[in-house]
Short mmCIF file of C-alpha atoms in Angstrom, two decimals:
data_model
loop_
_atom_site.label_atom_id
_atom_site.label_comp_id
_atom_site.label_asym_id
_atom_site.label_seq_id
_atom_site.Cartn_x
_atom_site.Cartn_y
_atom_site.Cartn_z
CA MET H 1075 136.70 14.35 102.14
CA LEU H 1076 138.34 15.91 99.11
CA LYS H 1077 139.46 12.45 97.88
CA ILE H 1078 135.96 10.99 98.08
CA ASN H 1079 134.56 13.98 96.08
CA SER H 1080 137.28 13.53 93.53
CA LEU H 1081 136.38 9.85 93.06
CA LYS H 1082 132.71 10.76 92.69
CA LEU H 1083 133.61 13.36 90.11
CA CYS H 1084 135.66 10.93 88.12
CA ARG H 1085 132.77 8.50 88.05
CA VAL H 1086 130.32 11.22 86.83
CA LEU H 1087 132.84 12.20 84.13
CA GLN H 1088 133.21 8.57 83.08
CA GLN H 1089 129.48 8.04 82.90
CA SER H 1090 129.06 11.25 80.98
CA PHE H 1091 131.72 10.23 78.53
CA ALA H 1092 130.11 6.88 78.05
CA SER H 1093 126.87 8.51 77.33
CA SER H 1094 128.30 10.89 74.82
CA GLU H 1095 129.94 7.93 73.07
CA CYS H 1096 126.49 6.26 72.74
CA ILE H 1097 125.04 9.41 71.34
CA SER H 1098 128.04 9.88 68.87
CA HIS H 1099 127.85 6.24 67.83
CA PRO H 1100 124.27 4.99 67.61
CA SER H 1101 123.72 1.26 67.79
CA SER H 1102 123.48 -0.75 64.69
CA SER H 1103 119.70 -1.37 65.20
CA ASN H 1104 119.03 2.42 64.41
CA GLU H 1105 121.48 2.73 61.50
CA ASN H 1106 118.79 1.62 58.93
CA VAL H 1107 115.90 3.89 60.28
CA LYS H 1108 115.08 6.41 57.50
CA PRO H 1109 113.89 9.95 58.30
CA ILE H 1110 110.14 10.12 57.76
CA SER H 1111 110.64 12.70 54.84
CA ASN H 1112 112.67 9.97 52.92
CA LEU H 1113 109.94 7.36 52.99
CA PRO H 1114 108.00 6.41 49.80
CA TYR H 1115 104.71 8.43 49.47
CA VAL H 1116 102.27 5.92 50.71
CA ASP H 1117 104.52 4.99 53.66
CA TYR H 1118 105.00 8.70 54.43
CA ILE H 1119 101.20 9.26 54.59
CA LYS H 1120 100.65 6.18 56.88
CA LYS H 1121 103.47 7.15 59.21
CA LYS H 1122 102.69 10.82 59.47
CA TYR H 1123 98.82 10.85 59.67
CA PRO H 1124 97.64 7.54 61.26
CA GLU H 1125 94.88 9.25 63.22
CA LYS H 1126 93.50 10.91 60.07
CA LEU H 1127 93.62 7.66 58.14
CA GLU H 1128 91.54 6.07 60.87
CA LYS H 1129 89.02 8.89 60.64
CA MET H 1130 88.97 8.32 56.91
CA ASN H 1131 88.03 4.75 57.46
CA GLU H 1132 85.21 5.84 59.66
CA GLN H 1133 83.88 8.45 57.21
CA VAL H 1134 83.86 5.96 54.27
CA ALA H 1135 81.92 3.48 56.39
CA GLU H 1136 79.48 6.25 57.06
CA LEU H 1137 79.05 6.76 53.31
CA ASN H 1138 78.32 3.10 52.99
CA SER H 1139 75.75 3.35 55.81
CA GLN H 1140 74.01 6.20 54.04
CA ARG H 1141 74.00 4.20 50.77
CA LYS H 1142 72.22 1.37 52.57
CA GLU H 1143 69.57 3.71 53.88
CA CYS H 1144 68.68 4.89 50.42
CA LYS H 1145 65.91 2.58 49.41
CA ASN H 1146 64.68 2.05 45.83
CA THR H 1147 61.37 0.37 46.95
CA LYS H 1148 59.15 3.30 46.12
CA VAL H 1149 60.74 3.99 42.76
CA LEU H 1150 60.66 0.39 41.72
CA SER H 1151 56.94 0.11 42.74
CA PHE H 1152 56.22 3.31 40.77
CA ILE H 1153 58.09 2.01 37.53
CA LYS H 1154 56.33 -1.39 37.85
CA ASP H 1155 52.96 0.34 37.84
CA LEU H 1156 54.10 2.67 35.07
CA ASN H 1157 55.22 -0.35 32.96
CA SER H 1158 51.87 -2.06 33.37
CA LEU H 1159 50.10 1.08 32.06
CA ILE H 1160 52.18 2.06 29.04
CA LEU H 1161 53.83 -1.26 27.98
CA ASN H 1162 52.69 -4.74 26.94
CA LYS H 1163 54.26 -6.66 29.81
CA ASN H 1164 54.58 -9.82 27.63
CA ALA H 1165 56.40 -7.98 24.89
CA VAL H 1166 58.39 -5.05 26.34
CA GLU H 1167 59.68 -3.83 29.67
CA LEU H 1168 61.88 -1.13 31.17
CA ILE H 1169 65.00 -2.85 32.50
CA PRO H 1170 66.65 -1.07 35.43
CA VAL H 1171 70.43 -0.40 35.01
CA GLY H 1172 73.21 1.38 36.85
CA SER H 1173 72.88 2.36 40.41
CA MET H 1174 69.42 0.81 40.77
CA VAL H 1175 70.84 -2.59 40.33
CA THR H 1176 74.25 -2.10 41.98
CA ASN H 1177 72.75 -0.12 44.84
CA PHE H 1178 75.39 2.43 44.50
CA VAL H 1179 72.86 5.13 45.19
CA ASN H 1180 72.74 8.33 47.12
CA LYS H 1181 70.11 11.04 47.55
CA GLN H 1182 71.15 12.77 44.26
CA SER H 1183 70.90 9.56 42.23
CA ASP H 1184 68.99 9.49 38.93
CA PHE H 1185 67.29 6.28 38.04
CA ASP H 1186 68.17 4.75 34.67
CA PHE H 1187 66.18 2.22 32.51
CA VAL H 1188 66.57 0.64 29.18
CA PHE H 1189 63.67 0.09 26.77
CA PHE H 1190 63.89 -3.70 26.14
CA PRO H 1191 61.64 -5.71 23.82
CA LYS H 1192 61.57 -9.23 25.25
CA ARG H 1193 61.38 -11.58 22.20
CA ASP H 1194 64.49 -11.84 19.99
CA ASP H 1195 62.68 -11.51 16.69
CA GLN H 1196 60.71 -8.45 17.99
CA ARG H 1197 63.72 -6.82 19.38
CA HIS H 1198 65.63 -7.11 16.13
CA ARG H 1199 62.85 -5.58 14.18
CA PHE H 1200 62.49 -2.69 16.60
CA LEU H 1201 66.16 -1.94 16.72
CA ARG H 1202 66.37 -1.94 12.88
CA ASP H 1203 63.40 0.52 12.54
CA PHE H 1204 64.44 2.74 15.40
CA HIS H 1205 68.08 3.29 14.57
CA GLN H 1206 67.78 3.21 10.75
CA ASN H 1207 64.74 5.39 10.35
CA PRO H 1208 65.08 8.86 11.96
CA SER H 1209 61.48 9.73 11.39
CA PHE H 1210 60.25 6.65 13.13
CA LYS H 1211 62.78 7.22 15.98
CA GLN H 1212 61.51 10.88 16.52
CA ASN H 1213 57.81 9.87 16.40
CA PHE H 1214 58.29 6.82 18.67
CA MET H 1215 60.08 8.83 21.27
CA SER H 1216 57.53 11.65 21.28
CA VAL H 1217 54.64 9.29 21.68
CA PHE H 1218 56.49 7.43 24.48
CA ALA H 1219 57.28 10.62 26.31
CA LYS H 1220 53.61 11.62 26.13
CA LEU H 1221 52.41 8.26 27.49
CA ILE H 1222 54.83 8.57 30.41
CA GLU H 1223 53.63 12.03 31.27
CA ARG H 1224 49.94 11.14 31.08
CA GLU H 1225 50.16 7.89 32.99
CA SER H 1226 52.58 9.24 35.65
CA ALA H 1227 49.96 11.88 36.52
CA LYS H 1228 47.31 9.18 36.96
CA LEU H 1229 49.69 7.44 39.44
CA GLY H 1230 50.07 10.55 41.49
CA GLU H 1231 53.52 11.61 40.18
CA PRO H 1232 52.98 14.69 38.01
CA VAL H 1233 55.78 15.51 35.50
CA GLU H 1234 57.68 18.74 35.73
CA LYS H 1235 59.64 18.43 32.49
CA ILE H 1236 60.45 15.84 29.77
CA VAL H 1237 63.45 16.14 27.49
CA GLU H 1238 63.79 14.05 24.32
CA LEU H 1239 67.34 13.57 22.93
CA PRO H 1240 66.94 11.53 19.79
CA ARG H 1241 70.40 12.56 18.31
CA MET H 1242 72.52 11.28 21.10
CA ARG H 1243 74.75 8.25 20.49
CA VAL H 1244 72.29 6.48 22.86
CA PRO H 1245 68.93 8.13 22.33
CA LEU H 1246 67.50 9.23 25.66
CA ILE H 1247 64.25 10.45 27.33
CA ILE H 1248 64.78 12.39 30.56
CA VAL H 1249 61.80 12.72 32.87
CA ARG H 1250 61.88 15.18 35.78
CA TYR H 1251 59.01 14.88 38.32
CA ILE H 1252 57.70 17.66 40.60
CA SER H 1253 58.58 15.43 43.58
CA GLY H 1254 62.27 15.57 42.63
CA LEU H 1255 62.41 12.10 41.17
CA SER H 1256 64.31 11.86 37.83
CA ILE H 1257 64.39 8.89 35.44
CA ASP H 1258 66.27 8.34 32.20
CA VAL H 1259 65.04 5.90 29.65
CA GLN H 1260 67.60 4.71 27.07
CA PHE H 1261 67.12 3.32 23.57
CA PRO H 1262 70.51 1.51 22.90
CA GLU H 1263 71.70 -0.51 19.92
CA GLU H 1264 71.70 -4.29 19.92
CA ASN H 1265 74.73 -4.62 22.11
CA TYR H 1266 72.73 -3.22 25.07
CA HIS H 1267 75.97 -1.96 26.68
CA ALA H 1268 74.18 -0.50 29.73
CA ILE H 1269 72.56 -3.96 30.65
CA ARG H 1270 75.87 -5.89 30.17
CA ASN H 1271 78.11 -3.38 32.07
CA THR H 1272 75.56 -3.21 34.97
CA HIS H 1273 75.78 -6.91 35.31
CA LEU H 1274 79.58 -6.74 35.26
CA MET H 1275 79.62 -4.15 38.02
CA LYS H 1276 77.07 -6.19 40.05
CA MET H 1277 79.47 -9.21 39.88
CA TYR H 1278 82.55 -7.03 40.83
CA LYS H 1279 80.63 -5.84 43.84
CA LEU H 1280 80.13 -9.42 45.01
CA CYS H 1281 83.88 -10.06 45.01
CA ASP H 1282 85.00 -7.63 47.75
CA HIS H 1283 83.24 -4.95 49.84
CA ARG H 1284 86.23 -2.63 49.42
CA PHE H 1285 85.14 -2.09 45.78
CA THR H 1286 82.00 -0.52 47.04
CA LEU H 1287 83.77 1.59 49.70
CA LEU H 1288 86.42 2.96 47.21
CA PHE H 1289 83.82 3.81 44.70
CA LEU H 1290 81.67 5.65 47.16
CA TRP H 1291 84.69 7.65 48.38
CA LEU H 1292 85.80 8.57 44.79
CA ARG H 1293 82.30 9.57 43.72
CA ALA H 1294 81.78 11.83 46.86
CA ILE H 1295 85.16 13.55 46.29
CA CYS H 1296 84.54 13.92 42.54
CA ASP H 1297 81.17 15.43 43.18
CA LYS H 1298 82.72 17.96 45.68
CA LEU H 1299 85.44 18.81 43.12
CA GLU H 1300 82.69 19.03 40.41
CA VAL H 1301 84.52 16.72 37.93
CA ARG H 1302 81.64 14.14 37.64
CA ASN H 1303 78.98 15.15 35.21
CA SER H 1304 78.50 13.09 32.10
CA LYS H 1305 75.97 15.56 30.70
CA TYR H 1306 78.72 18.20 30.55
CA GLY H 1307 81.21 15.70 28.97
CA LEU H 1308 82.96 15.04 32.18
CA LEU H 1309 83.22 11.76 34.15
CA SER H 1310 80.26 9.44 34.58
CA SER H 1311 79.66 7.12 37.42
CA TYR H 1312 80.62 4.29 35.02
CA HIS H 1313 83.92 5.80 34.24
CA LEU H 1314 84.66 6.04 38.00
CA LEU H 1315 83.68 2.37 38.45
CA LEU H 1316 86.03 1.15 35.76
CA LEU H 1317 88.85 3.32 37.16
CA VAL H 1318 88.29 1.68 40.51
CA VAL H 1319 88.11 -1.89 38.97
CA HIS H 1320 91.29 -1.40 37.10
CA PHE H 1321 93.18 -0.28 40.20
CA LEU H 1322 91.82 -3.10 42.50
CA GLN H 1323 92.36 -5.93 39.94
CA SER H 1324 95.68 -4.91 38.33
CA GLU H 1325 98.97 -6.19 39.75
CA GLN H 1326 100.49 -3.12 38.07
CA ALA H 1327 98.69 -1.16 40.80
CA LEU H 1328 98.58 -3.56 43.73
CA SER H 1329 101.37 -6.17 43.89
CA PRO H 1330 101.55 -8.95 44.65
CA TRP H 1331 97.91 -9.26 45.86
CA PRO H 1332 95.13 -7.34 44.00
CA VAL H 1333 91.72 -6.95 45.72
CA LEU H 1334 89.59 -8.06 42.71
CA PRO H 1335 89.95 -10.79 40.16
CA VAL H 1336 89.88 -10.18 36.36
CA LEU H 1337 86.44 -11.65 36.02
CA ALA H 1338 86.91 -12.07 32.26
CA LYS H 1339 89.74 -14.51 33.05
CA THR H 1340 88.55 -16.16 36.20
CA HIS H 1341 84.85 -16.36 35.57
CA PRO H 1342 84.24 -15.88 31.80
CA ASN H 1343 81.05 -17.89 31.89
CA LEU H 1344 79.52 -15.16 34.07
CA VAL H 1345 80.57 -12.03 32.25
CA THR H 1346 81.42 -12.88 28.67
CA SER H 1347 79.87 -10.98 25.85
CA GLU H 1348 78.62 -14.21 24.37
CA ILE H 1349 75.93 -14.62 26.93
CA PRO H 1350 72.63 -13.85 25.42
CA ILE H 1351 71.28 -10.45 26.32
CA SER H 1352 67.93 -11.85 27.43
CA LYS H 1353 69.82 -13.98 30.02
CA VAL H 1354 71.83 -11.00 31.18
CA ALA H 1355 68.63 -9.02 31.61
CA GLU H 1356 67.15 -11.66 33.79
CA LEU H 1357 70.42 -11.86 35.94
CA ILE H 1358 70.46 -8.13 36.72
CA LYS H 1359 66.79 -8.21 37.69
CA SER H 1360 67.41 -11.09 40.05
CA GLU H 1361 67.96 -10.03 43.72
CA ASN H 1362 70.11 -13.19 44.35
CA PRO H 1363 71.24 -14.73 41.14
CA CYS H 1364 72.46 -18.41 41.16
CA LEU H 1365 76.19 -18.13 41.83
CA SER H 1366 77.01 -21.59 43.01
CA ASP H 1367 80.16 -21.66 40.86
CA PHE H 1368 81.29 -18.15 41.82
CA SER H 1369 83.93 -17.60 44.58
CA TRP H 1370 86.69 -15.15 45.17
CA THR H 1371 88.84 -14.41 48.21
CA SER H 1372 91.52 -11.69 48.08
CA HIS H 1373 94.88 -12.16 49.95
CA ASN H 1374 95.10 -8.28 50.11
CA LYS H 1375 94.10 -7.06 53.49
CA MET H 1376 94.74 -3.36 53.16
CA ALA H 1377 92.33 -0.95 54.95
CA ILE H 1378 90.11 1.26 52.64
CA SER H 1379 92.20 4.33 53.57
CA GLU H 1380 95.43 2.86 52.40
CA LEU H 1381 93.77 1.76 49.17
CA ILE H 1382 92.60 5.31 48.74
CA ILE H 1383 96.14 6.71 49.08
CA ARG H 1384 97.45 4.06 46.74
CA PHE H 1385 94.65 4.79 44.21
CA VAL H 1386 95.54 8.43 44.02
CA ASP H 1387 99.28 7.74 43.94
CA TYR H 1388 98.73 5.17 41.14
CA TYR H 1389 96.68 7.48 38.89
CA ASN H 1390 99.08 10.37 39.56
CA HIS H 1391 101.78 8.28 37.66
CA PHE H 1392 99.42 7.01 35.13
CA ASN H 1393 100.20 8.42 31.64
CA ALA H 1394 96.89 8.58 29.67
CA ALA H 1395 98.75 9.60 26.52
CA LYS H 1396 100.74 6.39 26.49
CA GLU H 1397 98.50 3.81 28.28
CA ALA H 1398 95.07 2.38 27.74
CA ILE H 1399 93.12 0.45 30.46
CA TYR H 1400 91.67 -2.96 29.42
CA ILE H 1401 89.33 -4.35 32.00
CA GLU H 1402 89.02 -7.68 30.28
CA LYS H 1403 92.81 -8.15 30.54
CA GLY H 1404 93.32 -6.64 33.94
CA LEU H 1405 96.16 -4.43 32.51
CA ALA H 1406 97.12 -0.94 31.33
CA LEU H 1407 98.84 -1.52 27.95
CA LYS H 1408 100.72 0.73 25.51
CA ARG H 1409 98.40 2.62 23.33
CA LYS H 1410 98.96 4.21 19.90
CA GLN H 1411 100.73 7.53 19.89
CA VAL H 1412 98.39 10.41 20.60
CA PHE H 1413 98.44 13.76 18.91
CA GLY H 1414 96.32 16.73 20.19
CA GLU H 1415 93.77 16.26 22.98
CA VAL H 1416 94.37 13.23 25.21
CA ARG H 1417 91.32 11.12 25.96
CA LEU H 1418 91.28 8.54 28.76
CA GLN H 1419 91.12 5.09 27.17
CA LEU H 1420 88.80 2.80 29.24
CA ILE H 1421 88.04 -0.38 27.36
CA ASP H 1422 85.50 -2.55 28.98
CA PRO H 1423 84.73 -6.16 27.79
CA TYR H 1424 81.69 -5.15 25.72
CA SER H 1425 83.07 -2.43 23.35
CA PRO H 1426 86.17 -2.28 21.23
CA VAL H 1427 86.58 1.45 21.82
CA SER H 1428 86.88 3.60 24.86
CA VAL H 1429 83.73 4.29 26.80
CA CYS H 1430 85.29 7.67 27.72
CA ARG H 1431 85.08 9.83 24.65
CA SER H 1432 85.68 13.38 25.96
CA HIS H 1433 89.03 14.91 26.46
CA HIS H 1434 87.39 17.11 29.09
CA ALA H 1435 86.72 14.09 31.30
CA SER H 1436 90.36 13.11 31.25
CA SER H 1437 91.66 16.64 31.96
CA ALA H 1438 89.25 17.01 34.90
CA PHE H 1439 90.09 13.64 36.36
CA PHE H 1440 93.88 14.07 36.36
CA ALA H 1441 93.64 17.60 37.66
CA ALA H 1442 91.65 16.30 40.61
CA ILE H 1443 94.14 13.40 41.17
CA GLN H 1444 97.15 15.76 41.21
CA PHE H 1445 95.32 18.19 43.56
CA MET H 1446 94.43 15.33 45.97
CA ARG H 1447 97.88 13.84 46.05
CA LYS H 1448 99.42 17.31 47.11
CA GLN H 1449 96.58 17.77 49.70
CA PHE H 1450 97.20 14.25 51.19
CA LYS H 1451 100.97 14.84 51.65
CA ASN H 1452 100.04 18.00 53.57
CA GLY H 1453 97.49 16.14 55.70
CA GLN H 1454 94.55 17.67 53.99
CA MET H 1455 91.49 15.87 52.54
CA LEU H 1456 92.27 12.71 54.42
CA ALA H 1457 89.47 13.19 56.96
CA SER H 1458 87.29 16.14 55.54
CA LEU H 1459 84.17 14.22 54.31
CA PRO H 1460 81.42 15.12 53.97
CA GLU H 1461 82.09 18.92 53.67
CA VAL H 1462 85.56 18.68 51.95
CA PRO H 1463 86.35 22.48 52.41
CA GLU H 1464 89.50 22.02 50.43
CA ALA H 1465 87.30 21.80 47.31
CA SER H 1466 87.15 25.62 47.15
CA GLN H 1467 90.88 25.83 46.59
CA PHE H 1468 90.57 23.28 43.68
CA HIS H 1469 87.79 25.37 42.07
CA GLY H 1470 89.83 28.55 42.32
CA GLU H 1471 92.92 26.81 40.86
CA ASN H 1472 90.92 25.49 37.85
CA HIS H 1473 88.54 28.34 37.28
CA PHE H 1474 90.05 29.00 33.87
CA SER H 1475 90.73 25.39 32.89
CA SER H 1476 89.28 24.37 29.51
CA TRP H 1477 87.25 21.55 30.95
CA LYS H 1478 85.69 24.13 33.48
CA LEU H 1479 85.11 26.81 30.90
CA GLN H 1480 83.21 24.53 28.48
CA MET H 1481 80.61 24.01 31.24
CA ASN H 1482 79.71 27.68 31.22
CA ASP H 1483 78.30 27.48 27.66
CA LYS H 1484 76.00 24.60 28.31
CA VAL H 1485 72.53 24.49 29.87
CA ILE H 1486 71.79 21.96 32.53
CA ILE H 1487 69.22 19.57 31.36
#
């Protein structure tokens, strides 16, 4: 009996020894497995918070659903009636630009229009008189504002307030209605930047639906962090759109497969600055422009949540003091040495200078990016839409930042 028990004991000891050997000397298949803490930033987030990333996908999809529910029909109908009362439809019209055309709208969206004389000769004369004669500009804007107020009341939309801004780089009339509707009427110079860049964004939107999703997420987050407000010298929606375009089209950000093409290279006939402005105006008014020669399919299959993490990580490492973004080239290139305040250089295909002129916009954006990157690593802000409770911490940390303080001295228009 004792002998049998000894044999059993021996076998148990042998098995125990063999097991300890396996533990002490892991198989070669496990030798290359890195601890999660050693993974690159994006891989770390994907590995540690897969459920939250899936939730993020759902929340961004919900933002898109809400966007689709925001209809412009009533506004467009009102503007059409207003056009017919105050303008000669054969000579002048108010061209919708921005979110009205791209449909990147939400419940807080303003509606932007450009005063546009239709005939080339008439347009040249008006632009000359308007931009070279300050007295004519002031009088014209005042008369136009009074016409809008009078005829809007006739259409059942009484005006609460009208603000005329003739001294802005792009003169502007802001009309606030009692109903909550707000419209801006621009009087740009001959390049009609707003019309051309609206068409460009409309074309990028057609390339890949993730462009819309990434922008909707970024705008929602920037609003919660209060870093988007062009009237305060902070980021505008157009700035955000260009930041998204650059990230999605640049191989510097997404290699080897970007999400978007560089349209100025792949489809120059559709977006070049050489296209007559009258043709571009017709294209952005068209619901379904003729795009028989337009096609693009991305080999990049990343989910929107991964693109969001990569977007934040990319701009966290972006050096605005040394790099400028060129949408037409699809690249961030070395810029001239900067002294003093750093301004984000965003060069679109229709202007030789940056469309972002305020250093406050740059400071606010990169403060938000750095904050988000830290939050993501701790599992925060990944699935917190629409409330984003983490925003209160950001406001507290930036309460005395220069870009935040300068807002206290301004009056909301």
